[in-house]
GROMACS .gro file of C-alpha atoms in nm:
model
  300
    1UNK     CA    1   0.000   0.000   0.000
    2UNK     CA    2   0.144   0.333  -0.104
    3UNK     CA    3   0.135   0.653   0.094
    4UNK     CA    4  -0.112   0.797  -0.160
    5UNK     CA    5  -0.346   0.507  -0.110
    6UNK     CA    6  -0.347   0.554   0.264
    7UNK     CA    7  -0.411   0.926   0.227
    8UNK     CA    8  -0.706   0.861  -0.009
    9UNK     CA    9  -0.854   0.605   0.237
   10UNK     CA   10  -0.839   0.300   0.014
   11UNK     CA   11  -0.876  -0.040   0.179
   12UNK     CA   12  -0.559  -0.196   0.293
   13UNK     CA   13  -0.651  -0.557   0.253
   14UNK     CA   14  -0.853  -0.772   0.015
   15UNK     CA   15  -1.125  -0.827   0.278
   16UNK     CA   16  -1.163  -0.453   0.319
   17UNK     CA   17  -1.204  -0.413  -0.054
   18UNK     CA   18  -1.477  -0.681  -0.067
   19UNK     CA   19  -1.671  -0.520   0.220
   20UNK     CA   20  -1.646  -0.185   0.050
   21UNK     CA   21  -1.773  -0.326  -0.279
   22UNK     CA   22  -2.072  -0.495  -0.105
   23UNK     CA   23  -2.158  -0.171   0.069
   24UNK     CA   24  -2.171   0.010  -0.263
   25UNK     CA   25  -2.396  -0.257  -0.418
   26UNK     CA   26  -2.654  -0.247  -0.139
   27UNK     CA   27  -2.957  -0.028  -0.211
   28UNK     CA   28  -3.047   0.223   0.041
   29UNK     CA   29  -3.389   0.151   0.192
   30UNK     CA   30  -3.626   0.439   0.199
   31UNK     CA   31  -3.764   0.539   0.535
   32UNK     CA   32  -4.110   0.389   0.612
   33UNK     CA   33  -4.259   0.735   0.636
   34UNK     CA   34  -4.157   0.817   0.280
   35UNK     CA   35  -4.340   0.515   0.131
   36UNK     CA   36  -4.665   0.633  -0.016
   37UNK     CA   37  -4.975   0.419   0.006
   38UNK     CA   38  -5.140   0.341  -0.323
   39UNK     CA   39  -5.432   0.570  -0.370
   40UNK     CA   40  -5.774   0.410  -0.405
   41UNK     CA   41  -5.916   0.455  -0.744
   42UNK     CA   42  -6.214   0.677  -0.728
   43UNK     CA   43  -6.531   0.594  -0.907
   44UNK     CA   44  -6.583   0.779  -1.224
   45UNK     CA   45  -6.843   1.044  -1.192
   46UNK     CA   46  -7.057   1.171  -1.470
   47UNK     CA   47  -7.048   1.538  -1.537
   48UNK     CA   48  -7.350   1.724  -1.666
   49UNK     CA   49  -7.313   2.071  -1.815
   50UNK     CA   50  -7.625   2.280  -1.859
   51UNK     CA   51  -7.607   2.542  -2.132
   52UNK     CA   52  -7.792   2.863  -2.054
   53UNK     CA   53  -7.926   3.108  -2.309
   54UNK     CA   54  -7.669   3.320  -2.481
   55UNK     CA   55  -7.829   3.635  -2.346
   56UNK     CA   56  -7.734   3.532  -1.994
   57UNK     CA   57  -7.374   3.470  -2.093
   58UNK     CA   58  -7.311   3.214  -1.820
   59UNK     CA   59  -7.283   2.840  -1.783
   60UNK     CA   60  -7.416   2.635  -1.487
   61UNK     CA   61  -7.248   2.317  -1.371
   62UNK     CA   62  -7.466   2.061  -1.196
   63UNK     CA   63  -7.335   1.829  -0.923
   64UNK     CA   64  -7.172   1.521  -1.066
   65UNK     CA   65  -7.355   1.188  -1.020
   66UNK     CA   66  -7.177   0.863  -0.941
   67UNK     CA   67  -7.193   0.592  -1.206
   68UNK     CA   68  -7.408   0.295  -1.098
   69UNK     CA   69  -7.242  -0.036  -1.168
   70UNK     CA   70  -7.429  -0.370  -1.133
   71UNK     CA   71  -7.187  -0.624  -0.987
   72UNK     CA   72  -7.209  -0.990  -0.884
   73UNK     CA   73  -7.302  -0.902  -0.526
   74UNK     CA   74  -7.605  -0.711  -0.639
   75UNK     CA   75  -7.716  -0.999  -0.862
   76UNK     CA   76  -7.665  -1.244  -0.575
   77UNK     CA   77  -7.884  -1.027  -0.352
   78UNK     CA   78  -8.160  -1.025  -0.612
   79UNK     CA   79  -8.136  -1.404  -0.646
   80UNK     CA   80  -8.156  -1.446  -0.267
   81UNK     CA   81  -8.465  -1.227  -0.246
   82UNK     CA   82  -8.631  -1.423  -0.527
   83UNK     CA   83  -8.560  -1.757  -0.357
   84UNK     CA   84  -8.692  -1.632  -0.022
   85UNK     CA   85  -9.011  -1.510  -0.189
   86UNK     CA   86  -9.056  -1.846  -0.368
   87UNK     CA   87  -9.014  -2.041  -0.044
   88UNK     CA   88  -9.258  -1.817   0.140
   89UNK     CA   89  -9.510  -1.859  -0.140
   90UNK     CA   90  -9.465  -2.239  -0.140
   91UNK     CA   91  -9.536  -2.274   0.233
   92UNK     CA   92  -9.824  -2.026   0.254
   93UNK     CA   93 -10.008  -2.054  -0.076
   94UNK     CA   94 -10.329  -2.254  -0.044
   95UNK     CA   95 -10.245  -2.435  -0.367
   96UNK     CA   96  -9.973  -2.626  -0.177
   97UNK     CA   97 -10.177  -2.697   0.140
   98UNK     CA   98 -10.290  -3.059   0.172
   99UNK     CA   99 -10.657  -3.104   0.095
  100UNK     CA  100 -10.882  -3.371   0.246
  101UNK     CA  101 -10.688  -3.697   0.236
  102UNK     CA  102 -10.836  -3.992   0.047
  103UNK     CA  103 -10.871  -4.293   0.280
  104UNK     CA  104 -10.904  -4.657   0.173
  105UNK     CA  105 -10.954  -4.972   0.381
  106UNK     CA  106 -11.118  -4.814   0.687
  107UNK     CA  107 -11.397  -5.022   0.841
  108UNK     CA  108 -11.355  -5.019   1.216
  109UNK     CA  109 -11.242  -4.657   1.211
  110UNK     CA  110 -11.411  -4.390   1.006
  111UNK     CA  111 -11.218  -4.201   0.735
  112UNK     CA  112 -11.238  -3.892   0.953
  113UNK     CA  113 -11.074  -4.076   1.242
  114UNK     CA  114 -10.797  -4.200   1.012
  115UNK     CA  115 -10.731  -3.845   0.891
  116UNK     CA  116 -10.729  -3.713   1.246
  117UNK     CA  117 -10.477  -3.977   1.356
  118UNK     CA  118 -10.248  -3.918   1.056
  119UNK     CA  119 -10.265  -3.538   1.108
  120UNK     CA  120 -10.186  -3.448   0.748
  121UNK     CA  121 -10.470  -3.211   0.662
  122UNK     CA  122 -10.439  -2.831   0.645
  123UNK     CA  123 -10.059  -2.859   0.635
  124UNK     CA  124  -9.817  -2.749   0.364
  125UNK     CA  125  -9.734  -3.046   0.146
  126UNK     CA  126  -9.363  -2.989   0.210
  127UNK     CA  127  -9.409  -3.038   0.587
  128UNK     CA  128  -9.578  -3.380   0.560
  129UNK     CA  129  -9.354  -3.678   0.632
  130UNK     CA  130  -9.529  -3.992   0.497
  131UNK     CA  131  -9.313  -4.230   0.705
  132UNK     CA  132  -9.391  -4.045   1.026
  133UNK     CA  133  -9.764  -4.045   0.948
  134UNK     CA  134  -9.747  -4.422   0.890
  135UNK     CA  135  -9.578  -4.479   1.226
  136UNK     CA  136  -9.848  -4.275   1.402
  137UNK     CA  137 -10.121  -4.483   1.235
  138UNK     CA  138  -9.949  -4.813   1.323
  139UNK     CA  139  -9.934  -4.714   1.690
  140UNK     CA  140 -10.311  -4.772   1.712
  141UNK     CA  141 -10.414  -5.136   1.773
  142UNK     CA  142 -10.699  -5.124   1.520
  143UNK     CA  143 -10.452  -5.066   1.231
  144UNK     CA  144 -10.233  -5.355   1.111
  145UNK     CA  145 -10.067  -5.189   0.809
  146UNK     CA  146 -10.062  -4.833   0.677
  147UNK     CA  147  -9.925  -4.655   0.371
  148UNK     CA  148  -9.927  -4.279   0.314
  149UNK     CA  149  -9.851  -4.127  -0.028
  150UNK     CA  150  -9.806  -3.756  -0.100
  151UNK     CA  151  -9.870  -3.621  -0.451
  152UNK     CA  152  -9.814  -3.286  -0.620
  153UNK     CA  153  -9.933  -3.024  -0.554
  154UNK     CA  154 -10.154  -3.104  -0.250
  155UNK     CA  155 -10.276  -3.462  -0.271
  156UNK     CA  156 -10.255  -3.713   0.017
  157UNK     CA  157 -10.363  -4.076  -0.009
  158UNK     CA  158 -10.392  -4.306   0.296
  159UNK     CA  159 -10.439  -4.681   0.266
  160UNK     CA  160 -10.483  -4.892   0.579
  161UNK     CA  161 -10.549  -5.253   0.664
  162UNK     CA  162 -10.730  -5.297   0.994
  163UNK     CA  163 -10.721  -5.585   1.237
  164UNK     CA  164 -11.040  -5.788   1.215
  165UNK     CA  165 -11.201  -5.861   1.551
  166UNK     CA  166 -11.286  -6.229   1.605
  167UNK     CA  167 -11.384  -6.227   1.973
  168UNK     CA  168 -11.573  -5.994   2.200
  169UNK     CA  169 -11.451  -6.054   2.555
  170UNK     CA  170 -11.619  -5.929   2.872
  171UNK     CA  171 -11.320  -5.927   3.104
  172UNK     CA  172 -11.464  -5.887   3.452
  173UNK     CA  173 -11.699  -5.612   3.338
  174UNK     CA  174 -11.475  -5.444   3.076
  175UNK     CA  175 -11.553  -5.535   2.716
  176UNK     CA  176 -11.279  -5.570   2.454
  177UNK     CA  177 -11.256  -5.672   2.093
  178UNK     CA  178 -10.972  -5.912   2.019
  179UNK     CA  179 -10.811  -5.986   1.684
  180UNK     CA  180 -10.683  -6.332   1.590
  181UNK     CA  181 -10.328  -6.237   1.694
  182UNK     CA  182 -10.438  -6.151   2.050
  183UNK     CA  183 -10.436  -5.770   2.026
  184UNK     CA  184 -10.718  -5.597   2.216
  185UNK     CA  185 -10.896  -5.272   2.134
  186UNK     CA  186 -11.215  -5.104   2.248
  187UNK     CA  187 -11.549  -5.204   2.105
  188UNK     CA  188 -11.666  -4.988   1.817
  189UNK     CA  189 -12.031  -5.042   1.741
  190UNK     CA  190 -12.160  -5.378   1.620
  191UNK     CA  191 -11.948  -5.633   1.434
  192UNK     CA  192 -12.115  -5.947   1.296
  193UNK     CA  193 -11.991  -6.300   1.364
  194UNK     CA  194 -11.797  -6.235   1.684
  195UNK     CA  195 -11.743  -6.516   1.932
  196UNK     CA  196 -11.864  -6.410   2.277
  197UNK     CA  197 -11.649  -6.491   2.580
  198UNK     CA  198 -11.681  -6.376   2.938
  199UNK     CA  199 -11.474  -6.424   3.251
  200UNK     CA  200 -11.583  -6.360   3.609
  201UNK     CA  201 -11.254  -6.184   3.687
  202UNK     CA  202 -10.998  -5.997   3.478
  203UNK     CA  203 -10.775  -6.243   3.296
  204UNK     CA  204 -10.661  -6.042   2.994
  205UNK     CA  205 -10.308  -5.901   3.026
  206UNK     CA  206 -10.388  -5.541   2.933
  207UNK     CA  207 -10.059  -5.345   2.910
  208UNK     CA  208  -9.952  -4.992   2.833
  209UNK     CA  209  -9.832  -5.106   2.494
  210UNK     CA  210 -10.151  -5.112   2.285
  211UNK     CA  211  -9.994  -5.360   2.040
  212UNK     CA  212  -9.903  -5.621   2.304
  213UNK     CA  213 -10.082  -5.958   2.301
  214UNK     CA  214 -10.327  -5.977   2.589
  215UNK     CA  215 -10.381  -6.354   2.562
  216UNK     CA  216 -10.240  -6.652   2.377
  217UNK     CA  217 -10.383  -6.659   2.021
  218UNK     CA  218 -10.432  -7.037   2.066
  219UNK     CA  219 -10.712  -6.959   2.312
  220UNK     CA  220 -10.891  -6.748   2.054
  221UNK     CA  221 -10.852  -7.014   1.785
  222UNK     CA  222 -10.991  -7.280   2.017
  223UNK     CA  223 -11.282  -7.052   2.108
  224UNK     CA  224 -11.370  -7.002   1.740
  225UNK     CA  225 -11.374  -7.377   1.673
  226UNK     CA  226 -11.568  -7.451   1.992
  227UNK     CA  227 -11.827  -7.183   1.920
  228UNK     CA  228 -11.880  -7.322   1.570
  229UNK     CA  229 -11.949  -7.671   1.719
  230UNK     CA  230 -12.189  -7.532   1.982
  231UNK     CA  231 -12.415  -7.287   1.798
  232UNK     CA  232 -12.680  -7.326   2.068
  233UNK     CA  233 -12.445  -7.180   2.329
  234UNK     CA  234 -12.472  -6.802   2.353
  235UNK     CA  235 -12.143  -6.712   2.520
  236UNK     CA  236 -11.843  -6.919   2.619
  237UNK     CA  237 -11.698  -6.896   2.966
  238UNK     CA  238 -11.325  -6.874   3.037
  239UNK     CA  239 -11.183  -7.006   3.360
  240UNK     CA  240 -10.809  -6.976   3.440
  241UNK     CA  241 -10.808  -7.337   3.563
  242UNK     CA  242 -11.041  -7.522   3.326
  243UNK     CA  243 -11.004  -7.301   3.019
  244UNK     CA  244 -11.297  -7.258   2.782
  245UNK     CA  245 -11.641  -7.392   2.857
  246UNK     CA  246 -12.000  -7.291   2.916
  247UNK     CA  247 -12.280  -7.323   3.168
  248UNK     CA  248 -12.503  -7.608   3.059
  249UNK     CA  249 -12.876  -7.534   3.112
  250UNK     CA  250 -12.905  -7.875   3.282
  251UNK     CA  251 -12.718  -7.735   3.581
  252UNK     CA  252 -12.347  -7.802   3.543
  253UNK     CA  253 -12.036  -7.643   3.396
  254UNK     CA  254 -11.874  -7.792   3.088
  255UNK     CA  255 -11.494  -7.755   3.058
  256UNK     CA  256 -11.299  -7.807   2.735
  257UNK     CA  257 -10.955  -7.655   2.807
  258UNK     CA  258 -10.774  -7.452   2.540
  259UNK     CA  259 -10.585  -7.718   2.342
  260UNK     CA  260 -10.653  -8.030   2.140
  261UNK     CA  261 -10.921  -8.136   1.896
  262UNK     CA  262 -11.227  -7.936   1.996
  263UNK     CA  263 -11.451  -8.121   1.751
  264UNK     CA  264 -11.375  -8.456   1.917
  265UNK     CA  265 -11.411  -8.304   2.262
  266UNK     CA  266 -11.760  -8.174   2.180
  267UNK     CA  267 -11.871  -8.518   2.063
  268UNK     CA  268 -11.728  -8.680   2.375
  269UNK     CA  269 -11.898  -8.424   2.594
  270UNK     CA  270 -12.240  -8.483   2.440
  271UNK     CA  271 -12.205  -8.856   2.498
  272UNK     CA  272 -12.114  -8.816   2.864
  273UNK     CA  273 -12.372  -8.544   2.931
  274UNK     CA  274 -12.657  -8.741   2.777
  275UNK     CA  275 -12.568  -9.051   2.979
  276UNK     CA  276 -12.546  -8.859   3.308
  277UNK     CA  277 -12.874  -8.682   3.240
  278UNK     CA  278 -13.042  -9.016   3.164
  279UNK     CA  279 -12.915  -9.155   3.492
  280UNK     CA  280 -13.050  -8.853   3.678
  281UNK     CA  281 -12.722  -8.770   3.850
  282UNK     CA  282 -12.668  -8.429   4.005
  283UNK     CA  283 -12.346  -8.305   3.844
  284UNK     CA  284 -12.154  -7.982   3.900
  285UNK     CA  285 -11.877  -8.022   3.641
  286UNK     CA  286 -11.809  -8.228   3.330
  287UNK     CA  287 -11.452  -8.197   3.204
  288UNK     CA  288 -11.320  -8.316   2.870
  289UNK     CA  289 -11.004  -8.107   2.887
  290UNK     CA  290 -10.809  -8.428   2.842
  291UNK     CA  291 -11.017  -8.647   2.610
  292UNK     CA  292 -10.815  -8.950   2.720
  293UNK     CA  293 -10.926  -8.899   3.080
  294UNK     CA  294 -11.262  -8.717   3.101
  295UNK     CA  295 -11.430  -8.686   3.440
  296UNK     CA  296 -11.729  -8.535   3.615
  297UNK     CA  297 -11.797  -8.408   3.967
  298UNK     CA  298 -12.120  -8.490   4.150
  299UNK     CA  299 -12.286  -8.236   4.374
  300UNK     CA  300 -12.425  -8.321   4.713
   0.00000   0.00000   0.00000
């Protein structure tokens, strides 16, 4: 390094020269305060000039009006309003409110009762759930199957299949109709061809579940066969011990049980009863519950 180089302040070493060169290449950052924010582009405004008569010799400038631009947000708002209006119209217009439902298959219950249970009338067609209406109908013991169909714009069709009562049972003073599967429901008017059964005390297992079986269906089947073989008997009697039977006008109780061949039991009973009556015996009970071992009880 020469004396002139030292006087001029030149770097002494190679490292000094490199640092000096890097310092020259670096750009000076502007202070943060000097950085200008980009100005927001102003909306173009329309200018209206109004020309006055020449005699006045002046020109009037009206206030400028902003230019109205229709963007996607505005179109989306219009679409939202239209959809809201359409939905409101769909749920309130009488054209979409369910009219009187058509009911098929109702015999025990009237069509009006079916409609009331289903609860589908005077409701917007979009609020009706056919599956829910079917479940409500099936919760009633009189109804075995149910199908609800909804049609456009306000049609409702209900088709039901009811349980057919086969027995009318006076259970210790409370009368019930029983279907062949052992489901009980309240009497509803007059039904032809029912087998009449009575019990001195309550024997039916009436539960909170209206669809539960209140008695073994085998008992009802046996009662139907027995009643057909004894048309002269008005009502059959049910006893928890001896099963089905009746009070014979000759002064004794006839017991047939609830199982076995009722046709053969009836024939066997008539044979025994006729013989005892011919012998003039005072009998209180004749049992053919077990046809292999029938017996009778004398009264004193």
